PDB file of C-alpha atoms (C1' of nucleotides) in Angstrom:
ATOM      1  CA  MET A   9       8.684  31.934   1.133  1.00  0.00           C
ATOM      2  CA  ILE A  10      12.276  30.820   0.697  1.00  0.00           C
ATOM      3  CA  ARG A  11      14.687  30.384  -2.163  1.00  0.00           C
ATOM      4  CA  ILE A  12      17.311  27.714  -2.461  1.00  0.00           C
ATOM      5  CA  LYS A  13      20.033  27.235  -5.043  1.00  0.00           C
ATOM      6  CA  LYS A  14      19.365  24.570  -7.626  1.00  0.00           C
ATOM      7  CA  ASN A  15      22.680  22.910  -6.916  1.00  0.00           C
ATOM      8  CA  ASN A  16      22.387  19.754  -8.992  1.00  0.00           C
ATOM      9  CA  PHE A  17      18.909  18.816  -7.826  1.00  0.00           C
ATOM     10  CA  ASP A  18      16.478  17.488 -10.438  1.00  0.00           C
ATOM     11  CA  LEU A  19      13.108  18.184  -8.807  1.00  0.00           C
ATOM     12  CA  ILE A  20      10.916  16.739 -11.538  1.00  0.00           C
ATOM     13  CA  SER A  21      12.651  13.410 -12.022  1.00  0.00           C
ATOM     14  CA  THR A  22      12.818  12.949  -8.257  1.00  0.00           C
ATOM     15  CA  VAL A  23       9.213  13.799  -7.508  1.00  0.00           C
ATOM     16  CA  PHE A  24       7.651  11.959 -10.443  1.00  0.00           C
ATOM     17  CA  SER A  25       9.687   8.802 -10.135  1.00  0.00           C
ATOM     18  CA  GLY A  26       7.169   6.828  -8.101  1.00  0.00           C
ATOM     19  CA  GLN A  27       8.705   7.412  -4.681  1.00  0.00           C
ATOM     20  CA  CYS A  28       5.926   9.651  -3.428  1.00  0.00           C
ATOM     21  CA  PHE A  29       2.227   9.901  -4.178  1.00  0.00           C
ATOM     22  CA  ARG A  30       1.197  13.289  -2.797  1.00  0.00           C
ATOM     23  CA  MET A  31       2.393  15.535  -5.610  1.00  0.00           C
ATOM     24  CA  PHE A  32       0.432  17.726  -7.990  1.00  0.00           C
ATOM     25  CA  GLU A  33       1.749  19.354 -11.139  1.00  0.00           C
ATOM     26  CA  GLU A  34       0.431  22.917 -11.531  1.00  0.00           C
ATOM     27  CA  ILE A  35      -0.312  24.740 -14.763  1.00  0.00           C
ATOM     28  CA  ASP A  36       2.697  27.037 -14.251  1.00  0.00           C
ATOM     29  CA  LYS A  37       4.860  23.870 -14.153  1.00  0.00           C
ATOM     30  CA  SER A  38       5.487  24.241 -10.458  1.00  0.00           C
ATOM     31  CA  VAL A  39       4.912  21.278  -8.163  1.00  0.00           C
ATOM     32  CA  THR A  40       2.765  21.161  -5.041  1.00  0.00           C
ATOM     33  CA  ILE A  41       3.582  18.473  -2.520  1.00  0.00           C
ATOM     34  CA  VAL A  42       1.920  17.421   0.712  1.00  0.00           C
ATOM     35  CA  LEU A  43       4.641  16.414   3.118  1.00  0.00           C
ATOM     36  CA  LYS A  44       4.695  15.740   6.845  1.00  0.00           C
ATOM     37  CA  ASP A  45       2.777  18.624   8.460  1.00  0.00           C
ATOM     38  CA  ARG A  46       2.422  21.033   5.555  1.00  0.00           C
ATOM     39  CA  VAL A  47       1.849  21.775   1.895  1.00  0.00           C
ATOM     40  CA  VAL A  48       4.654  23.233  -0.211  1.00  0.00           C
ATOM     41  CA  ASN A  49       4.814  24.611  -3.713  1.00  0.00           C
ATOM     42  CA  ILE A  50       8.101  24.597  -5.559  1.00  0.00           C
ATOM     43  CA  LYS A  51       8.756  26.603  -8.676  1.00  0.00           C
ATOM     44  CA  GLU A  52      11.940  26.381 -10.645  1.00  0.00           C
ATOM     45  CA  CYS A  53      13.297  29.822 -11.615  1.00  0.00           C
ATOM     46  CA  ASN A  54      16.610  30.098 -13.379  1.00  0.00           C
ATOM     47  CA  GLU A  55      19.195  28.682 -11.021  1.00  0.00           C
ATOM     48  CA  GLU A  56      17.025  28.444  -7.952  1.00  0.00           C
ATOM     49  CA  PHE A  57      13.855  27.014  -6.498  1.00  0.00           C
ATOM     50  CA  VAL A  58      11.248  29.354  -5.072  1.00  0.00           C
ATOM     51  CA  ILE A  59       9.362  27.587  -2.321  1.00  0.00           C
ATOM     52  CA  SER A  60       6.166  28.710  -0.633  1.00  0.00           C
ATOM     53  CA  SER A  61       4.339  26.775   2.032  1.00  0.00           C
ATOM     54  CA  SER A  62       1.298  26.652   4.263  1.00  0.00           C
ATOM     55  CA  ASN A  63       3.788  26.780   7.129  1.00  0.00           C
ATOM     56  CA  ASP A  64       7.109  28.605   6.932  1.00  0.00           C
ATOM     57  CA  GLU A  65       8.412  27.346  10.247  1.00  0.00           C
ATOM     58  CA  ASN A  66      11.706  25.484   9.755  1.00  0.00           C
ATOM     59  CA  LEU A  67      10.824  25.331   6.083  1.00  0.00           C
ATOM     60  CA  GLU A  68      14.375  25.260   4.778  1.00  0.00           C
ATOM     61  CA  GLU A  69      15.331  22.509   7.192  1.00  0.00           C
ATOM     62  CA  ILE A  70      12.310  20.434   6.224  1.00  0.00           C
ATOM     63  CA  ILE A  71      12.947  20.890   2.509  1.00  0.00           C
ATOM     64  CA  PHE A  72      16.603  19.901   2.868  1.00  0.00           C
ATOM     65  CA  SER A  73      15.637  16.856   4.866  1.00  0.00           C
ATOM     66  CA  TYR A  74      12.782  15.725   2.607  1.00  0.00           C
ATOM     67  CA  PHE A  75      14.778  16.052  -0.600  1.00  0.00           C
ATOM     68  CA  ASP A  76      17.932  14.680   0.994  1.00  0.00           C
ATOM     69  CA  LEU A  77      19.861  17.783  -0.058  1.00  0.00           C
ATOM     70  CA  ASN A  78      22.567  17.503   2.587  1.00  0.00           C
ATOM     71  CA  ARG A  79      23.847  14.179   1.312  1.00  0.00           C
ATOM     72  CA  ASP A  80      26.893  14.119  -0.948  1.00  0.00           C
ATOM     73  CA  TYR A  81      25.430  12.411  -4.030  1.00  0.00           C
ATOM     74  CA  ASN A  82      28.510  13.343  -6.004  1.00  0.00           C
ATOM     75  CA  TYR A  83      30.555  11.085  -3.779  1.00  0.00           C
ATOM     76  CA  ILE A  84      28.078   8.211  -4.082  1.00  0.00           C
ATOM     77  CA  ASN A  85      27.865   8.613  -7.858  1.00  0.00           C
ATOM     78  CA  CYS A  86      31.657   8.379  -8.121  1.00  0.00           C
ATOM     79  CA  TYR A  87      31.598   5.341  -5.858  1.00  0.00           C
ATOM     80  CA  LEU A  88      29.000   3.594  -8.032  1.00  0.00           C
ATOM     81  CA  SER A  89      30.657   4.605 -11.305  1.00  0.00           C
ATOM     82  CA  LYS A  90      33.933   3.072 -10.208  1.00  0.00           C
ATOM     83  CA  LYS A  91      32.252  -0.185  -9.286  1.00  0.00           C
ATOM     84  CA  ASP A  92      30.806  -0.871 -12.686  1.00  0.00           C
ATOM     85  CA  ASP A  93      30.937   0.469 -16.265  1.00  0.00           C
ATOM     86  CA  TYR A  94      27.285   0.035 -17.087  1.00  0.00           C
ATOM     87  CA  MET A  95      26.238   1.736 -13.840  1.00  0.00           C
ATOM     88  CA  SER A  96      28.608   4.561 -14.707  1.00  0.00           C
ATOM     89  CA  SER A  97      26.599   5.281 -17.865  1.00  0.00           C
ATOM     90  CA  ILE A  98      23.275   5.114 -16.003  1.00  0.00           C
ATOM     91  CA  VAL A  99      24.522   7.449 -13.270  1.00  0.00           C
ATOM     92  CA  LYS A 100      25.203  10.169 -15.843  1.00  0.00           C
ATOM     93  CA  GLN A 101      21.573  10.065 -16.931  1.00  0.00           C
ATOM     94  CA  SER A 102      20.178  10.370 -13.431  1.00  0.00           C
ATOM     95  CA  LEU A 103      22.214  13.334 -12.194  1.00  0.00           C
ATOM     96  CA  GLY A 104      20.186  15.294  -9.661  1.00  0.00           C
ATOM     97  CA  TYR A 105      17.947  12.377  -8.771  1.00  0.00           C
ATOM     98  CA  LYS A 106      17.485  12.074  -4.983  1.00  0.00           C
ATOM     99  CA  ILE A 107      16.037   9.511  -2.634  1.00  0.00           C
ATOM    100  CA  LEU A 108      13.272  11.284  -0.734  1.00  0.00           C
ATOM    101  CA  SER A 109      13.255  11.072   3.040  1.00  0.00           C
ATOM    102  CA  GLN A 110       9.594  10.579   3.862  1.00  0.00           C
ATOM    103  CA  ASP A 111       7.473   9.960   6.925  1.00  0.00           C
ATOM    104  CA  LYS A 112       7.781   6.466   8.415  1.00  0.00           C
ATOM    105  CA  PHE A 113       4.126   5.838   9.125  1.00  0.00           C
ATOM    106  CA  GLU A 114       3.053   7.214   5.755  1.00  0.00           C
ATOM    107  CA  MET A 115       5.472   4.954   3.878  1.00  0.00           C
ATOM    108  CA  PHE A 116       4.483   2.010   6.070  1.00  0.00           C
ATOM    109  CA  ILE A 117       0.856   2.288   4.959  1.00  0.00           C
ATOM    110  CA  THR A 118       1.394   3.651   1.452  1.00  0.00           C
ATOM    111  CA  TYR A 119       3.671   0.862   0.280  1.00  0.00           C
ATOM    112  CA  ILE A 120       1.318  -1.786   1.595  1.00  0.00           C
ATOM    113  CA  ILE A 121      -1.238  -0.195  -0.719  1.00  0.00           C
ATOM    114  CA  SER A 122       1.275  -0.254  -3.575  1.00  0.00           C
ATOM    115  CA  GLN A 123       1.448  -4.034  -3.945  1.00  0.00           C
ATOM    116  CA  ASN A 124       0.063  -5.425  -7.192  1.00  0.00           C
ATOM    117  CA  ASN A 125      -1.328  -1.955  -7.867  1.00  0.00           C
ATOM    118  CA  ASN A 126      -0.695   0.947 -10.209  1.00  0.00           C
ATOM    119  CA  VAL A 127       0.480   4.466  -9.428  1.00  0.00           C
ATOM    120  CA  LYS A 128      -2.811   6.113 -10.258  1.00  0.00           C
ATOM    121  CA  ARG A 129      -4.805   3.846  -7.987  1.00  0.00           C
ATOM    122  CA  ILE A 130      -2.223   4.059  -5.206  1.00  0.00           C
ATOM    123  CA  ALA A 131      -2.352   7.855  -5.330  1.00  0.00           C
ATOM    124  CA  GLY A 132      -6.158   7.726  -5.372  1.00  0.00           C
ATOM    125  CA  SER A 133      -6.377   5.537  -2.278  1.00  0.00           C
ATOM    126  CA  VAL A 134      -3.792   7.586  -0.398  1.00  0.00           C
ATOM    127  CA  GLN A 135      -5.699  10.747  -1.279  1.00  0.00           C
ATOM    128  CA  LYS A 136      -8.993   9.237  -0.094  1.00  0.00           C
ATOM    129  CA  LEU A 137      -7.450   8.109   3.172  1.00  0.00           C
ATOM    130  CA  SER A 138      -6.076  11.601   3.684  1.00  0.00           C
ATOM    131  CA  VAL A 139      -9.367  13.315   2.916  1.00  0.00           C
ATOM    132  CA  MET A 140     -11.265  10.999   5.257  1.00  0.00           C
ATOM    133  CA  TYR A 141      -8.877  10.936   8.199  1.00  0.00           C
ATOM    134  CA  GLY A 142      -6.158  13.566   7.757  1.00  0.00           C
ATOM    135  CA  LYS A 143      -6.038  17.236   8.695  1.00  0.00           C
ATOM    136  CA  LYS A 144      -7.284  19.750   6.200  1.00  0.00           C
ATOM    137  CA  ILE A 145      -4.832  22.463   5.141  1.00  0.00           C
ATOM    138  CA  LEU A 146      -5.867  25.518   3.178  1.00  0.00           C
ATOM    139  CA  PHE A 147      -3.116  26.574   0.812  1.00  0.00           C
ATOM    140  CA  ASP A 148      -3.301  28.857  -2.191  1.00  0.00           C
ATOM    141  CA  ASN A 149      -7.110  28.849  -1.978  1.00  0.00           C
ATOM    142  CA  LYS A 150      -7.314  25.104  -2.249  1.00  0.00           C
ATOM    143  CA  ASP A 151      -7.916  22.355   0.281  1.00  0.00           C
ATOM    144  CA  TYR A 152      -5.203  19.800   0.861  1.00  0.00           C
ATOM    145  CA  TYR A 153      -5.171  16.948   3.337  1.00  0.00           C
ATOM    146  CA  LEU A 154      -2.214  15.687   5.331  1.00  0.00           C
ATOM    147  CA  PHE A 155      -1.606  11.968   5.406  1.00  0.00           C
ATOM    148  CA  PRO A 156      -3.366  10.798   8.608  1.00  0.00           C
ATOM    149  CA  SER A 157      -1.294  10.034  11.680  1.00  0.00           C
ATOM    150  CA  TYR A 158      -1.407   6.687  13.417  1.00  0.00           C
ATOM    151  CA  GLU A 159      -3.677   8.245  16.047  1.00  0.00           C
ATOM    152  CA  GLU A 160      -6.098   9.307  13.337  1.00  0.00           C
ATOM    153  CA  MET A 161      -6.114   5.866  11.734  1.00  0.00           C
ATOM    154  CA  LYS A 162      -5.963   3.461  14.638  1.00  0.00           C
ATOM    155  CA  ASP A 163      -9.709   2.958  15.011  1.00  0.00           C
ATOM    156  CA  ILE A 164     -10.601   2.567  11.345  1.00  0.00           C
ATOM    157  CA  SER A 165     -12.606  -0.576  10.622  1.00  0.00           C
ATOM    158  CA  LEU A 166     -11.989  -3.051   7.828  1.00  0.00           C
ATOM    159  CA  SER A 167     -15.016  -1.898   5.858  1.00  0.00           C
ATOM    160  CA  GLU A 168     -14.023   1.745   6.191  1.00  0.00           C
ATOM    161  CA  LEU A 169     -10.629   0.841   4.833  1.00  0.00           C
ATOM    162  CA  ARG A 170     -12.231  -1.004   1.957  1.00  0.00           C
ATOM    163  CA  SER A 171     -14.166   2.129   1.025  1.00  0.00           C
ATOM    164  CA  THR A 172     -10.921   3.969   0.279  1.00  0.00           C
ATOM    165  CA  GLY A 173     -10.392   1.675  -2.693  1.00  0.00           C
ATOM    166  CA  VAL A 174      -7.481  -0.335  -1.274  1.00  0.00           C
ATOM    167  CA  GLY A 175      -9.281  -3.579  -2.118  1.00  0.00           C
ATOM    168  CA  PHE A 176      -7.919  -6.815  -0.649  1.00  0.00           C
ATOM    169  CA  ARG A 177      -5.109  -4.826   1.005  1.00  0.00           C
ATOM    170  CA  ASP A 178      -7.581  -3.660   3.664  1.00  0.00           C
ATOM    171  CA  LYS A 179      -6.721  -6.584   5.917  1.00  0.00           C
ATOM    172  CA  TYR A 180      -3.002  -5.933   5.459  1.00  0.00           C
ATOM    173  CA  ILE A 181      -3.365  -2.315   6.557  1.00  0.00           C
ATOM    174  CA  PHE A 182      -5.471  -3.553   9.423  1.00  0.00           C
ATOM    175  CA  SER A 183      -2.730  -5.916  10.562  1.00  0.00           C
ATOM    176  CA  ALA A 184      -0.143  -3.157  10.213  1.00  0.00           C
ATOM    177  CA  LEU A 185      -2.231  -0.894  12.437  1.00  0.00           C
ATOM    178  CA  ASN A 186      -2.600  -3.745  14.912  1.00  0.00           C
ATOM    179  CA  LYS A 187       1.146  -4.141  15.031  1.00  0.00           C
ATOM    180  CA  LEU A 188       1.413  -0.524  16.163  1.00  0.00           C
ATOM    181  CA  LYS A 189      -1.332  -1.089  18.730  1.00  0.00           C
ATOM    182  CA  ASP A 190       0.736  -3.904  20.248  1.00  0.00           C
ATOM    183  CA  ASN A 191       3.950  -1.948  20.009  1.00  0.00           C
ATOM    184  CA  PRO A 192       3.538   1.804  19.527  1.00  0.00           C
ATOM    185  CA  ASN A 193       7.318   2.146  19.182  1.00  0.00           C
ATOM    186  CA  PHE A 194       7.592  -0.410  16.406  1.00  0.00           C
ATOM    187  CA  LEU A 195       8.451   2.071  13.661  1.00  0.00           C
ATOM    188  CA  ASN A 196      11.034   3.858  15.816  1.00  0.00           C
ATOM    189  CA  ASP A 197      12.599   0.607  16.956  1.00  0.00           C
ATOM    190  CA  ILE A 198      13.227  -0.350  13.334  1.00  0.00           C
ATOM    191  CA  GLU A 199      15.766   2.462  13.292  1.00  0.00           C
ATOM    192  CA  LYS A 200      17.988   0.594  15.745  1.00  0.00           C
ATOM    193  CA  LEU A 201      18.104  -2.628  13.737  1.00  0.00           C
ATOM    194  CA  ASN A 202      20.582  -3.440  11.027  1.00  0.00           C
ATOM    195  CA  THR A 203      19.085  -3.602   7.563  1.00  0.00           C
ATOM    196  CA  GLU A 204      18.585  -7.368   7.418  1.00  0.00           C
ATOM    197  CA  ASP A 205      16.881  -7.461  10.825  1.00  0.00           C
ATOM    198  CA  ALA A 206      14.779  -4.438   9.904  1.00  0.00           C
ATOM    199  CA  LEU A 207      13.596  -6.194   6.742  1.00  0.00           C
ATOM    200  CA  GLU A 208      12.694  -9.255   8.768  1.00  0.00           C
ATOM    201  CA  ALA A 209      10.821  -7.265  11.399  1.00  0.00           C
ATOM    202  CA  LEU A 210       8.735  -5.511   8.742  1.00  0.00           C
ATOM    203  CA  MET A 211       8.052  -8.749   6.890  1.00  0.00           C
ATOM    204  CA  GLU A 212       6.521 -10.296   9.993  1.00  0.00           C
ATOM    205  CA  ILE A 213       3.491  -8.179   9.219  1.00  0.00           C
ATOM    206  CA  LYS A 214       0.967  -9.838   6.948  1.00  0.00           C
ATOM    207  CA  GLY A 215       0.936  -8.003   3.642  1.00  0.00           C
ATOM    208  CA  ILE A 216       4.541  -6.830   3.763  1.00  0.00           C
ATOM    209  CA  GLY A 217       6.950  -8.823   1.645  1.00  0.00           C
ATOM    210  CA  LEU A 218      10.523  -8.129   0.592  1.00  0.00           C
ATOM    211  CA  LYS A 219       9.612  -5.515  -1.992  1.00  0.00           C
ATOM    212  CA  VAL A 220       7.381  -3.432   0.259  1.00  0.00           C
ATOM    213  CA  ALA A 221       9.758  -3.729   3.242  1.00  0.00           C
ATOM    214  CA  SER A 222      12.598  -2.524   1.021  1.00  0.00           C
ATOM    215  CA  CYS A 223      10.594   0.482  -0.154  1.00  0.00           C
ATOM    216  CA  ILE A 224       9.814   1.443   3.426  1.00  0.00           C
ATOM    217  CA  LEU A 225      13.448   1.156   4.497  1.00  0.00           C
ATOM    218  CA  LEU A 226      14.783   3.054   1.502  1.00  0.00           C
ATOM    219  CA  PHE A 227      12.219   5.848   1.353  1.00  0.00           C
ATOM    220  CA  ALA A 228      11.557   6.419   5.072  1.00  0.00           C
ATOM    221  CA  TYR A 229      14.711   5.245   6.810  1.00  0.00           C
ATOM    222  CA  GLY A 230      17.355   6.200   4.263  1.00  0.00           C
ATOM    223  CA  ARG A 231      18.744   2.669   4.165  1.00  0.00           C
ATOM    224  CA  PHE A 232      20.765   2.914   0.990  1.00  0.00           C
ATOM    225  CA  ASP A 233      21.838  -0.698   1.303  1.00  0.00           C
ATOM    226  CA  THR A 234      18.366  -2.037   0.599  1.00  0.00           C
ATOM    227  CA  PHE A 235      16.331  -1.807  -2.562  1.00  0.00           C
ATOM    228  CA  PRO A 236      13.039  -2.731  -4.179  1.00  0.00           C
ATOM    229  CA  ILE A 237      13.441  -5.360  -6.867  1.00  0.00           C
ATOM    230  CA  ASP A 238      10.524  -5.177  -9.264  1.00  0.00           C
ATOM    231  CA  THR A 239       9.791  -6.172 -12.824  1.00  0.00           C
ATOM    232  CA  TRP A 240      11.513  -3.074 -14.251  1.00  0.00           C
ATOM    233  CA  VAL A 241      14.707  -3.602 -12.299  1.00  0.00           C
ATOM    234  CA  LYS A 242      14.735  -7.317 -13.063  1.00  0.00           C
ATOM    235  CA  GLN A 243      14.424  -6.519 -16.730  1.00  0.00           C
ATOM    236  CA  ASN A 244      17.281  -4.016 -16.562  1.00  0.00           C
ATOM    237  CA  ILE A 245      19.594  -6.383 -14.720  1.00  0.00           C
ATOM    238  CA  SER A 246      18.760  -9.324 -16.971  1.00  0.00           C
ATOM    239  CA  GLU A 247      19.410  -7.235 -20.054  1.00  0.00           C
ATOM    240  CA  HIS A 248      22.844  -6.032 -19.002  1.00  0.00           C
ATOM    241  CA  TYR A 249      24.162  -8.765 -16.758  1.00  0.00           C
ATOM    242  CA  LYS A 250      23.721 -12.275 -18.004  1.00  0.00           C
ATOM    243  CA  GLU A 251      22.760 -15.186 -15.826  1.00  0.00           C
ATOM    244  CA  VAL A 252      21.809 -13.321 -12.684  1.00  0.00           C
ATOM    245  CA  ASN A 253      19.085 -15.120 -10.783  1.00  0.00           C
ATOM    246  CA  ASP A 254      19.597 -13.905  -7.221  1.00  0.00           C
ATOM    247  CA  PHE A 255      18.976 -10.216  -7.782  1.00  0.00           C
ATOM    248  CA  LYS A 256      19.410  -9.249  -4.157  1.00  0.00           C
ATOM    249  CA  SER A 257      22.864 -10.710  -3.649  1.00  0.00           C
ATOM    250  CA  PHE A 258      23.916  -9.538  -7.095  1.00  0.00           C
ATOM    251  CA  ALA A 259      23.063  -5.924  -6.207  1.00  0.00           C
ATOM    252  CA  LYS A 260      24.671  -6.134  -2.776  1.00  0.00           C
ATOM    253  CA  SER A 261      27.913  -7.636  -4.008  1.00  0.00           C
ATOM    254  CA  THR A 262      28.173  -5.296  -6.995  1.00  0.00           C
ATOM    255  CA  PHE A 263      27.080  -1.971  -5.505  1.00  0.00           C
ATOM    256  CA  GLY A 264      27.690  -2.477  -1.785  1.00  0.00           C
ATOM    257  CA  GLU A 265      26.369   0.006   0.750  1.00  0.00           C
ATOM    258  CA  TYR A 266      24.801   2.164  -1.962  1.00  0.00           C
ATOM    259  CA  SER A 267      23.045  -0.632  -3.837  1.00  0.00           C
ATOM    260  CA  GLY A 268      19.711   1.033  -3.057  1.00  0.00           C
ATOM    261  CA  LEU A 269      20.550   4.126  -5.049  1.00  0.00           C
ATOM    262  CA  ALA A 270      22.051   2.004  -7.832  1.00  0.00           C
ATOM    263  CA  ILE A 271      18.833   0.028  -8.125  1.00  0.00           C
ATOM    264  CA  GLN A 272      16.744   3.214  -8.107  1.00  0.00           C
ATOM    265  CA  TYR A 273      18.880   4.568 -10.937  1.00  0.00           C
ATOM    266  CA  MET A 274      18.142   1.390 -12.885  1.00  0.00           C
ATOM    267  CA  PHE A 275      14.449   1.709 -12.151  1.00  0.00           C
ATOM    268  CA  ASN A 276      14.433   5.362 -13.125  1.00  0.00           C
ATOM    269  CA  TYR A 277      16.317   4.626 -16.338  1.00  0.00           C
ATOM    270  CA  GLU A 278      14.094   1.729 -17.332  1.00  0.00           C
ATOM    271  CA  ARG A 279      10.818   3.335 -16.346  1.00  0.00           C
ATOM    272  CA  ASN A 280      11.268   7.053 -17.014  1.00  0.00           C
ATOM    273  CA  ILE A 281      14.267   7.742 -19.246  1.00  0.00           C
ATOM    274  CA  LYS A 282      14.446   4.935 -21.794  1.00  0.00           C
TER     275      LYS A 282
ATOM    276  C1'  DG B 283     -14.390  -5.716 -22.201  1.00  0.00           C
ATOM    277  C1'  DG B 284     -10.277  -8.449 -20.733  1.00  0.00           C
ATOM    278  C1'  DG B 285      -5.979  -7.677 -18.761  1.00  0.00           C
ATOM    279  C1'  DC B 286      -2.896  -5.344 -16.052  1.00  0.00           C
ATOM    280  C1'  DA B 287      -0.650  -2.884 -12.031  1.00  0.00           C
ATOM    281  C1'  DG B 288       6.911  -1.196  -8.719  1.00  0.00           C
ATOM    282  C1'  DG B 289       3.418  -8.212  -4.723  1.00  0.00           C
ATOM    283  C1'  DT B 290       2.134 -11.333  -1.187  1.00  0.00           C
ATOM    284  C1'  DC B 291      -0.364 -15.032   0.839  1.00  0.00           C
ATOM    285  C1'  DT B 292      -1.785 -19.647   0.755  1.00  0.00           C
ATOM    286  C1'  DA B 293      -2.002 -24.203  -0.457  1.00  0.00           C
ATOM    287  C1'  DA B 294       0.187 -27.983  -2.524  1.00  0.00           C
ATOM    288  C1'  DG B 295       4.059 -30.800  -4.233  1.00  0.00           C
TER     289       DG B 295
ATOM    290  C1'  DC C 211      12.141 -24.928  -0.289  1.00  0.00           C
ATOM    291  C1'  DT C 212       9.730 -23.824  -4.557  1.00  0.00           C
ATOM    292  C1'  DT C 213       5.794 -22.527  -7.173  1.00  0.00           C
ATOM    293  C1'  DA C 214       1.310 -21.805  -9.289  1.00  0.00           C
ATOM    294  C1'  DG C 215      -3.282 -19.246  -8.340  1.00  0.00           C
ATOM    295  C1'  DA C 216      -6.030 -15.974  -6.308  1.00  0.00           C
ATOM    296  C1'  DC C 217      -6.725 -11.404  -5.110  1.00  0.00           C
ATOM    297  C1'  DC C 218      -9.830  -5.639  -5.104  1.00  0.00           C
ATOM    298  C1'  DT C 219     -10.547  -2.352  -8.569  1.00  0.00           C
ATOM    299  C1'  DG C 220     -10.287   1.457 -11.970  1.00  0.00           C
ATOM    300  C1'  DC C 221      -8.317   2.740 -16.223  1.00  0.00           C
ATOM    301  C1'  DC C 222      -6.151   1.894 -20.757  1.00  0.00           C
TER     302       DC C 222
END
DNA sequence: GGGCAGGTCTAAG
DNA sequence: CTTAGACCTGCC
């Protein structure tokens, strides 16, 4: 068990903002999350978080990495606030919101599942996949299942995929797995590309469009200069900035290298705060 | 019960 | 290049 200072981190708004799908709210208001190779439970107490885990090895390091706690959000928030008055007001309402740094393979598959889908069903499919193919972890007298690795998923058939409730996305996941069969380093190689090339490389896979590719790059690769544009964000932009039709270039030219966080703030405001 | 869900593909103009 | 339609499926 470890304790970390709260230090301007809003756990709840971050975890329940639709970035991750492996979180469970407990009756004591703590949150249990399955991440990478372990299960963690985080309880907010006064000015700190008390964190227990199925595996205490490097726990602090993993927590800091996952919740992006080493990044200077204060600096970025100032940067965004100076760029734009409306953003400045949104920033103040999302203080403590972080962009999670999640597993590449997990985001790769999870966000393919997310297309034209709702959070409940996405979480259900991801959970089923994990139960069927991931490692079981006993934590706090309950069974949890890690998201399966590529090795654990590579031989799944189309019909097996279909049985996890992913629907027509089965063939997209299949083609994503095939991409990794052809090039096992694909997900690591993405790291070396600039953001535009990385988007393009991901979008070569059937079932990955601009939105899903952006989610993968923002939530697994920390590319703060890319961003998912969805109906909520479109609505927010249209409401506050007239006559924008190219949302991508609007966000890039207005919010620069941190446009990804800016867009997430808009999403969070529109979806969860308003 | 019909429609919808943080989209994307495909087929046509 | 742009744009309708179709698409699995469970839950409101």
